[in-house]
Every structure is written in C-alpha cells, then in structure tokens.
Short mmCIF file of C-alpha atoms and ligand atoms in Angstrom, two decimals:
data_model
loop_
_atom_site.label_atom_id
_atom_site.label_comp_id
_atom_site.label_asym_id
_atom_site.label_seq_id
_atom_site.Cartn_x
_atom_site.Cartn_y
_atom_site.Cartn_z
CA UNK A 1462 345.24 4.91 264.19
CA UNK A 1463 343.64 8.25 265.18
CA UNK A 1464 340.11 9.02 264.26
CA UNK A 1465 340.26 9.94 260.68
CA UNK A 1466 339.08 13.81 259.76
CA UNK A 1467 335.77 13.71 257.24
CA UNK A 1468 337.71 14.71 254.00
CA UNK A 1469 340.60 11.81 254.47
CA UNK A 1470 337.47 9.37 253.31
CA UNK A 1471 336.85 11.30 250.33
CA UNK A 1472 340.42 11.94 249.02
CA UNK A 1473 341.11 15.67 250.43
CA UNK A 1474 339.59 18.84 251.26
CA UNK A 1475 336.71 20.79 249.19
CA UNK A 1476 337.91 23.94 247.64
CA UNK A 1477 337.78 26.80 250.32
CA UNK A 1478 334.56 28.93 250.06
CA UNK A 1479 334.85 32.83 248.64
CA UNK A 1480 334.95 33.78 252.16
CA UNK A 1481 338.11 31.33 252.76
CA UNK A 1482 339.72 32.69 249.54
CA UNK A 1483 339.46 36.06 250.44
CA UNK A 1484 341.30 35.39 254.23
CA UNK A 1485 343.74 33.19 252.10
CA UNK A 1486 344.67 35.72 249.88
CA UNK A 1487 345.01 38.53 252.57
CA UNK A 1488 347.71 36.40 253.99
CA UNK A 1489 349.69 35.98 250.88
CA UNK A 1490 349.58 39.45 249.74
CA UNK A 1491 350.53 40.80 253.34
CA UNK A 1492 353.47 38.14 253.93
CA UNK A 1493 354.85 37.99 250.08
CA UNK A 1494 352.83 40.77 248.13
CA UNK A 1495 351.45 38.09 245.63
CA UNK A 1496 348.24 38.49 244.32
CA UNK A 1497 345.58 35.51 244.44
CA UNK A 1498 342.81 35.37 241.92
CA UNK A 1499 339.79 34.21 243.64
CA UNK A 1500 339.74 31.87 240.66
CA UNK A 1501 342.24 29.83 241.92
CA UNK A 1502 340.43 28.12 244.56
CA UNK A 1503 341.22 24.60 243.14
CA UNK A 1504 345.27 25.55 243.28
CA UNK A 1505 344.97 26.62 246.49
CA UNK A 1506 343.20 23.20 247.37
CA UNK A 1507 345.70 21.07 245.91
CA UNK A 1508 348.46 22.98 247.33
CA UNK A 1509 347.22 22.95 250.74
CA UNK A 1510 345.35 19.56 251.05
CA UNK A 1511 348.75 17.84 252.42
CA UNK A 1512 348.94 20.89 255.09
CA UNK A 1513 345.62 20.02 256.03
CA UNK A 1514 346.35 16.37 256.07
CA UNK A 1515 349.28 16.63 258.17
CA UNK A 1516 347.59 18.77 261.10
CA UNK A 1517 344.58 16.65 260.82
CA UNK A 1518 342.71 19.60 260.22
CA UNK A 1519 339.25 19.30 258.56
CA UNK A 1520 338.90 22.70 256.68
CA UNK A 1521 340.44 26.05 255.73
CA UNK A 1522 338.60 27.74 258.39
CA UNK A 1523 340.64 26.08 261.37
CA UNK A 1524 343.82 26.15 259.27
CA UNK A 1525 343.12 30.11 258.84
CA UNK A 1526 342.76 30.42 262.57
CA UNK A 1527 345.94 28.38 262.94
CA UNK A 1528 348.10 30.57 260.98
CA UNK A 1529 346.49 33.88 262.26
CA UNK A 1530 347.88 32.86 265.81
CA UNK A 1531 351.51 33.65 267.41
CA UNK A 1532 351.90 29.75 267.63
CA UNK A 1533 351.23 29.21 264.01
CA UNK A 1534 353.82 31.56 262.59
CA UNK A 1535 355.77 28.40 261.49
CA UNK A 1536 352.96 26.97 259.47
CA UNK A 1537 352.29 30.34 257.91
CA UNK A 1538 355.84 30.25 256.45
CA UNK A 1539 354.93 26.72 254.90
CA UNK A 1540 351.63 27.94 253.64
CA UNK A 1541 353.76 30.62 251.78
CA UNK A 1542 355.59 28.20 250.88
CA UNK A 1543 353.21 25.93 249.79
CA UNK A 1544 351.54 28.61 247.67
CA UNK A 1545 354.19 30.34 245.97
CA UNK A 1546 355.33 28.90 242.24
CA UNK A 1547 358.63 27.43 242.11
CA UNK A 1548 359.22 26.52 238.25
CA UNK A 1549 362.35 27.05 237.08
CA UNK A 1550 365.15 24.94 235.29
CA UNK A 1551 368.92 25.46 233.92
CA UNK A 1552 369.56 28.48 231.56
CA UNK A 1553 365.85 29.27 231.14
CA UNK A 1554 365.52 32.12 228.88
CA UNK A 1555 368.72 31.27 227.24
CA UNK A 1556 368.92 35.00 225.95
CA UNK A 1557 369.67 36.45 229.40
CA UNK A 1558 373.03 33.91 229.88
CA UNK A 1559 374.16 34.38 226.49
CA UNK A 1560 373.67 38.38 227.05
CA UNK A 1561 375.57 37.39 230.21
CA UNK A 1562 378.52 35.86 228.48
CA UNK A 1563 378.86 37.67 225.34
CA UNK A 1564 378.47 41.45 226.50
CA UNK A 1565 377.89 41.82 230.16
CA UNK A 1566 380.40 39.43 231.91
CA UNK A 1567 383.80 40.07 229.79
CA UNK A 1568 384.14 43.82 231.22
CA UNK A 1569 383.16 42.62 235.08
CA UNK A 1570 385.79 39.85 234.69
CA UNK A 1571 388.43 42.32 233.47
CA UNK A 1572 387.33 44.21 236.75
CA UNK A 1573 387.63 41.28 239.17
CA UNK A 1574 391.05 40.07 237.85
CA UNK A 1575 392.31 43.73 238.60
CA UNK A 1576 391.16 42.76 242.21
CA UNK A 1577 388.04 44.70 241.90
CA UNK A 1578 384.61 43.81 243.18
CA UNK A 1579 381.71 42.37 241.40
CA UNK A 1580 378.29 40.98 242.56
CA UNK A 1581 375.71 39.26 240.88
CA UNK A 1582 371.82 38.70 242.81
CA UNK A 1583 369.67 36.14 241.55
CA UNK A 1584 365.95 37.58 243.28
CA UNK A 1585 363.58 34.75 243.66
CA UNK A 1586 366.25 31.93 242.57
CA UNK A 1587 363.36 29.44 243.84
CA UNK A 1588 365.59 25.90 243.83
CA UNK A 1589 368.82 27.22 242.71
CA UNK A 1590 368.64 26.50 238.87
CA UNK A 1591 369.10 30.11 237.85
CA UNK A 1592 372.03 31.11 240.10
CA UNK A 1593 373.97 27.79 239.44
CA UNK A 1594 373.32 28.44 235.80
CA UNK A 1595 375.00 31.74 236.30
CA UNK A 1596 378.25 30.23 238.09
CA UNK A 1597 378.18 27.96 234.86
CA UNK A 1598 378.63 30.87 232.69
CA UNK A 1599 381.15 32.90 234.86
CA UNK A 1600 383.33 29.22 235.57
CA UNK A 1601 383.45 29.13 231.82
CA UNK A 1602 384.98 32.55 231.13
CA UNK A 1603 386.90 32.19 234.57
CA UNK A 1604 387.84 28.65 235.71
CA UNK A 1605 389.48 30.49 238.89
CA UNK A 1606 386.62 32.41 239.19
CA UNK A 1607 386.28 31.61 243.01
CA UNK A 1608 389.65 33.17 243.98
CA UNK A 1609 388.78 36.77 243.00
CA UNK A 1610 385.90 39.30 244.60
CA UNK A 1611 383.34 37.96 242.53
CA UNK A 1612 380.06 36.40 243.81
CA UNK A 1613 376.37 35.63 243.38
CA UNK A 1614 373.77 36.22 246.26
CA UNK A 1615 370.69 33.84 245.68
CA UNK A 1616 367.77 34.86 247.71
CA UNK A 1617 364.11 33.67 247.83
CA UNK A 1618 361.01 33.85 250.11
CA UNK A 1619 360.50 30.32 250.53
CA UNK A 1620 363.09 28.43 252.54
CA UNK A 1621 362.33 25.04 251.17
CA UNK A 1622 363.26 25.78 248.09
CA UNK A 1623 366.01 27.64 249.10
CA UNK A 1624 367.47 24.74 250.91
CA UNK A 1625 366.92 22.36 247.63
CA UNK A 1626 369.25 25.24 246.16
CA UNK A 1627 371.69 25.63 248.64
CA UNK A 1628 372.08 21.60 248.46
CA UNK A 1629 372.57 21.75 244.73
CA UNK A 1630 371.72 17.93 243.91
CA UNK A 1631 369.66 17.84 240.69
CA UNK A 1632 368.15 14.31 239.55
CA UNK A 1633 369.57 13.29 236.15
CA UNK A 1634 366.19 14.79 234.39
CA UNK A 1635 366.93 18.25 235.76
CA UNK A 1636 369.83 18.27 233.53
CA UNK A 1637 368.20 16.92 230.12
CA UNK A 1638 369.54 18.83 227.32
CA UNK A 1639 372.68 20.46 229.02
CA UNK A 1640 375.66 20.12 227.03
CA UNK A 1641 377.68 16.60 228.11
CA UNK A 1642 381.06 19.11 228.69
CA UNK A 1643 378.93 21.85 230.90
CA UNK A 1644 377.41 19.25 233.29
CA UNK A 1645 381.52 17.41 233.19
CA UNK A 1646 382.68 20.64 234.28
CA UNK A 1647 380.55 21.71 236.95
CA UNK A 1648 379.01 19.04 238.23
CA UNK A 1649 380.03 15.77 240.30
CA UNK A 1650 378.12 12.77 240.48
CA UNK A 1651 375.81 12.38 243.79
CA UNK A 1652 373.88 9.26 244.84
CA UNK A 1653 371.13 11.09 244.04
CA UNK A 1654 372.12 12.51 240.74
CA UNK A 1655 374.15 15.31 240.09
CA UNK A 1656 376.10 17.80 242.53
CA UNK A 1657 377.26 21.11 241.85
CA UNK A 1658 380.80 21.04 242.02
CA UNK A 1659 382.92 22.69 245.04
CA UNK A 1660 384.43 25.31 242.86
CA UNK A 1661 381.26 26.47 241.91
CA UNK A 1662 379.66 26.90 245.45
CA UNK A 1663 382.45 28.69 246.51
CA UNK A 1664 380.81 31.56 244.01
CA UNK A 1665 377.41 31.56 245.92
CA UNK A 1666 375.51 32.74 248.80
CA UNK A 1667 372.00 31.71 249.85
CA UNK A 1668 369.62 33.96 251.99
CA UNK A 1669 365.74 33.85 252.78
CA UNK A 1670 364.93 37.41 251.71
CA UNK A 1671 361.20 38.93 251.24
CA UNK A 1672 361.52 41.05 248.36
CA UNK A 1673 358.75 43.29 249.86
CA UNK A 1674 361.06 43.44 253.28
CA UNK A 1675 364.37 45.08 253.97
CA UNK A 1676 367.26 44.36 252.08
CA UNK A 1677 369.99 44.23 254.30
CA UNK A 1678 372.69 43.56 251.87
CA UNK A 1679 375.64 46.08 251.44
CA UNK A 1680 376.98 47.50 248.61
CA UNK A 1681 375.45 47.52 245.20
CA UNK A 1682 375.15 44.87 242.34
CA UNK A 1683 376.16 44.75 238.73
CA UNK A 1684 373.62 42.34 237.83
CA UNK A 1685 370.61 41.55 238.94
CA UNK A 1686 368.17 38.60 237.70
CA UNK A 1687 364.58 39.08 238.86
CA UNK A 1688 362.78 36.74 236.60
CA UNK A 1689 359.47 35.23 237.05
CA UNK A 1690 358.64 36.82 240.32
CA UNK A 1691 357.25 40.18 240.04
CA UNK A 1692 354.54 38.58 237.52
CA UNK A 1693 352.75 37.62 240.61
CA UNK A 1694 352.75 40.93 242.46
CA UNK A 1695 350.30 43.93 242.22
CA UNK A 1696 351.27 46.93 239.56
CA UNK A 1697 352.22 49.42 242.89
CA UNK A 1698 354.31 46.53 244.38
CA UNK A 1699 355.82 46.22 240.96
CA UNK A 1700 356.56 49.75 240.36
CA UNK A 1701 358.17 50.07 244.27
CA UNK A 1702 360.42 46.87 243.28
CA UNK A 1703 361.49 48.53 239.98
CA UNK A 1704 362.95 51.68 241.62
CA UNK A 1705 364.34 49.72 244.70
CA UNK A 1706 366.01 47.54 242.01
CA UNK A 1707 367.32 50.80 240.11
CA UNK A 1708 368.94 51.83 243.68
CA UNK A 1709 370.42 48.63 244.29
CA UNK A 1710 372.28 48.39 240.93
CA UNK A 1711 375.47 50.24 240.18
CA UNK A 1712 375.25 52.66 236.91
CA UNK A 1713 376.17 50.21 234.61
CA UNK A 1714 374.44 47.59 235.62
CA UNK A 1715 372.14 45.04 234.36
CA UNK A 1716 368.65 44.12 235.57
CA UNK A 1717 367.04 40.78 233.73
CA UNK A 1718 363.05 39.98 234.08
CA UNK A 1719 361.02 37.21 232.69
CA UNK A 1720 359.34 36.53 229.49
CA UNK A 1721 356.03 38.33 230.56
CA UNK A 1722 357.48 41.31 232.92
CA UNK A 1723 358.67 44.27 231.54
CA UNK A 1724 360.14 47.19 233.47
CA UNK A 1725 358.74 50.56 232.32
CA UNK A 1726 361.19 52.88 230.67
CA UNK A 1727 360.23 56.06 231.92
CA UNK A 1728 362.05 59.13 232.72
CA UNK A 1729 361.19 58.37 236.85
CA UNK A 1730 363.50 55.06 236.03
CA UNK A 1731 367.15 55.28 235.32
CA UNK A 1732 367.08 52.29 233.08
CA UNK A 1733 367.71 51.96 229.37
CA UNK A 1734 366.72 48.67 227.11
CA UNK A 1735 369.88 46.45 227.01
CA UNK A 1736 368.28 43.26 224.94
CA UNK A 1737 365.32 41.26 225.53
CA UNK A 1738 363.65 41.78 228.71
CA UNK A 1739 367.12 43.26 230.15
CA UNK A 1740 367.80 46.75 230.69
CA UNK A 1741 370.75 48.77 231.70
CA UNK A 1742 370.73 51.17 234.97
CA UNK A 1743 371.64 54.50 233.40
CA UNK A 1744 374.59 57.22 235.42
CA UNK A 1745 371.57 59.22 236.31
CA UNK A 1746 370.79 59.61 239.92
CA UNK A 1747 367.74 57.80 241.05
CA UNK A 1748 364.75 60.37 241.17
CA UNK A 1749 363.21 60.64 244.91
CA UNK A 1750 360.20 58.39 245.47
CA UNK A 1751 358.27 58.60 248.63
CA UNK A 1752 356.92 55.36 248.79
CA UNK A 1753 359.69 52.93 248.58
C1 SAM B 2353 358.75 30.99 239.30
S1 SAM B 2353 359.64 31.17 240.57
C2 SAM B 2353 361.15 31.99 239.38
C3 SAM B 2353 362.37 31.33 239.72
C4 SAM B 2353 363.76 31.93 238.47
N1 SAM B 2353 363.61 33.24 239.03
C5 SAM B 2353 363.46 31.49 237.27
O1 SAM B 2353 362.77 32.58 236.48
O2 SAM B 2353 363.40 30.08 236.88
C6 SAM B 2353 359.59 32.55 241.46
C7 SAM B 2353 360.21 32.21 242.85
O3 SAM B 2353 359.99 33.67 243.34
C8 SAM B 2353 359.56 33.39 244.90
N2 SAM B 2353 359.21 34.73 245.39
C9 SAM B 2353 357.26 34.76 245.33
N3 SAM B 2353 357.34 36.00 246.23
C10 SAM B 2353 358.72 36.34 246.59
C11 SAM B 2353 358.77 37.54 247.93
N4 SAM B 2353 358.02 38.33 248.14
N5 SAM B 2353 359.97 37.62 248.16
C12 SAM B 2353 361.22 36.58 247.22
N6 SAM B 2353 360.90 35.58 246.57
C13 SAM B 2353 359.52 35.53 246.48
C14 SAM B 2353 359.04 32.05 245.11
O4 SAM B 2353 359.63 31.36 246.21
C15 SAM B 2353 359.56 31.19 243.72
O5 SAM B 2353 360.44 30.44 244.12
#
C-alpha cells in the first residue's frame, strides 16, 4: 500500500482556507460563470474530498496548482463537475409540463404534422430527467413524434451528468410518484432499473455546452427550458443570457425558468409573461446589445 497522505488518517482534508476559496471561486466563475460564496467552504470540502483522495493530494493548494496547468485540464473539468449542483427530477415544476401539454405543444405538433420543423432545448439538462419529461409529454400528444421533424436538444456543461442523461436509465426510486401508465408507455425494464424506450430516444440529442460559451446550434427554438441554472450566475451573466435566449427563440417561442428565477419584463427584452415563470418571445426585433 502506498504511503497514506495526512488527511486520509483523519477522514478527509480540512476545509479550504479563505485564500484557497478565492482561487477555487475564480476558476468556477471563469469556467462556468458560477458564483461561489465564501461561506460555502464546507460544501467545497465535501465535494472535492474524493478528487483529492483519488489524486493522493494533501490539500487544496496542490489541487489548485494542478487544475491551473495545461496537463490538469481534464481534472479542471472534473472539478467543475464536482462543484455544480445537479439536482433534478421527472416533471419537476409540473406547471411547465402542463403549459407544454395544454397550450404550447398543440400548435407545434400541428406544424410538425404538416411537415414543419419544431425544436425544443433543455439548457442545463443535468441527468436528463427534464428533457426526458419533455419527450413523454410530446409522445403522449403524438406517439409517432419520432417520424416528424420534431427534436429536443439537451445540453449541460457537465459531461458526467450528460453521460447519465444520454444513458437514460434510472433506478425505481427516480420514477416514484409517476403514473404507472406513463412509465409503461415510455420506459422499458432494464437490469439497472427503467430505461427510456427507443422511440423516445429518437427525439433527443445531447451535447456538452457551456451557456457562457458559443452556441453552435443552427436555427431557432420554439421552446427553451433553462430552469434552476441561472440562479448560480451573477446578475450581468443572467442579463446576457436572457438576451441570448431571446435571440435563440423564434418569435412566439416559450422560455421557462426555475421557480426562483425571473426574466425581467423590460423594454430591452422581447418577452411577455406566459404563465408561472414562463415567458413568450414577442415579434419585436431584438434590441442591439453590445455585450452579448
Ligand atoms: C440544478 S441543475 C438543473 C437541472 C434541470 N434544469 C432542472 O431544473 O431540474 C443545474 C444544471 O446546470 C448545469 N450548469 C451549471 N453551469 C452551467 C453552464 N455554465 N453551462 C451549462 N450548464 C451549466 C449544471 O451542470 C447542472 O446540471
């Protein structure tokens, strides 16, 4: 057995010092636009302990030095992955799925049936429960949806959650509370629990994407869900994103945000309220903005 580093004898590294927290916060902000409050040192300690242990590092100073080197870029991504919050569940904030079912999707489905193009985006999709919930609503309205030009893009900065999302296999506990008929229509038994069925898979594409980086997608979206993501960003970053989402939405398109997030309904943004934490992109042209 290799020599054990000091902290392993005591169950983990101590919390990062204020200076180390500043360095970690700077990296997280640079990479993901996420604001890390200095009071979160015990959260950082618990989330990075496994990485330090795996790398046999004694403390955060060595870890920060590593992720700042050219060779440490893979570890830098793992660090971002460990520090992002990935909580999600099927049909979270159900009112958005009700809005899809009752109001937003019916005309889009008519368009798809007439040969038109329909695009939805789950931005910050975490482990996939959000975009898979979207596919279930779509398939319940149009079981043959995969035969039309109707697709959902699901993106996240974190490759680890994205891999889980793409696998689309969930333990029984994750499906608790879901209607049995819904589970039967959209899932297949899997040795590890329940797997999303192939017809639903055909509707969904996954891609690693940092919301603060380039958006290489072509064409506009009819629906964007970006829920419980911008809450972690500072106000200027949020403002930039609202503007970019407006540019990425087709006129008449719908943007849904998380329960504690709000899009300012201001003359500089072409949005009107469309329901609880939901906004409709108006026909108004996007005002010029120098910094997006
Ligand atoms: C709390 S989860 C929200 C999941 C889902 N939207 C929901 O509401 O259930 C937040 C997600 O945002 C992702 N995220 C954080 N910063 C991001 C960024 N800069 N670009 C893209 N995704 C980011 C995280 O990796 C995480 O999976």
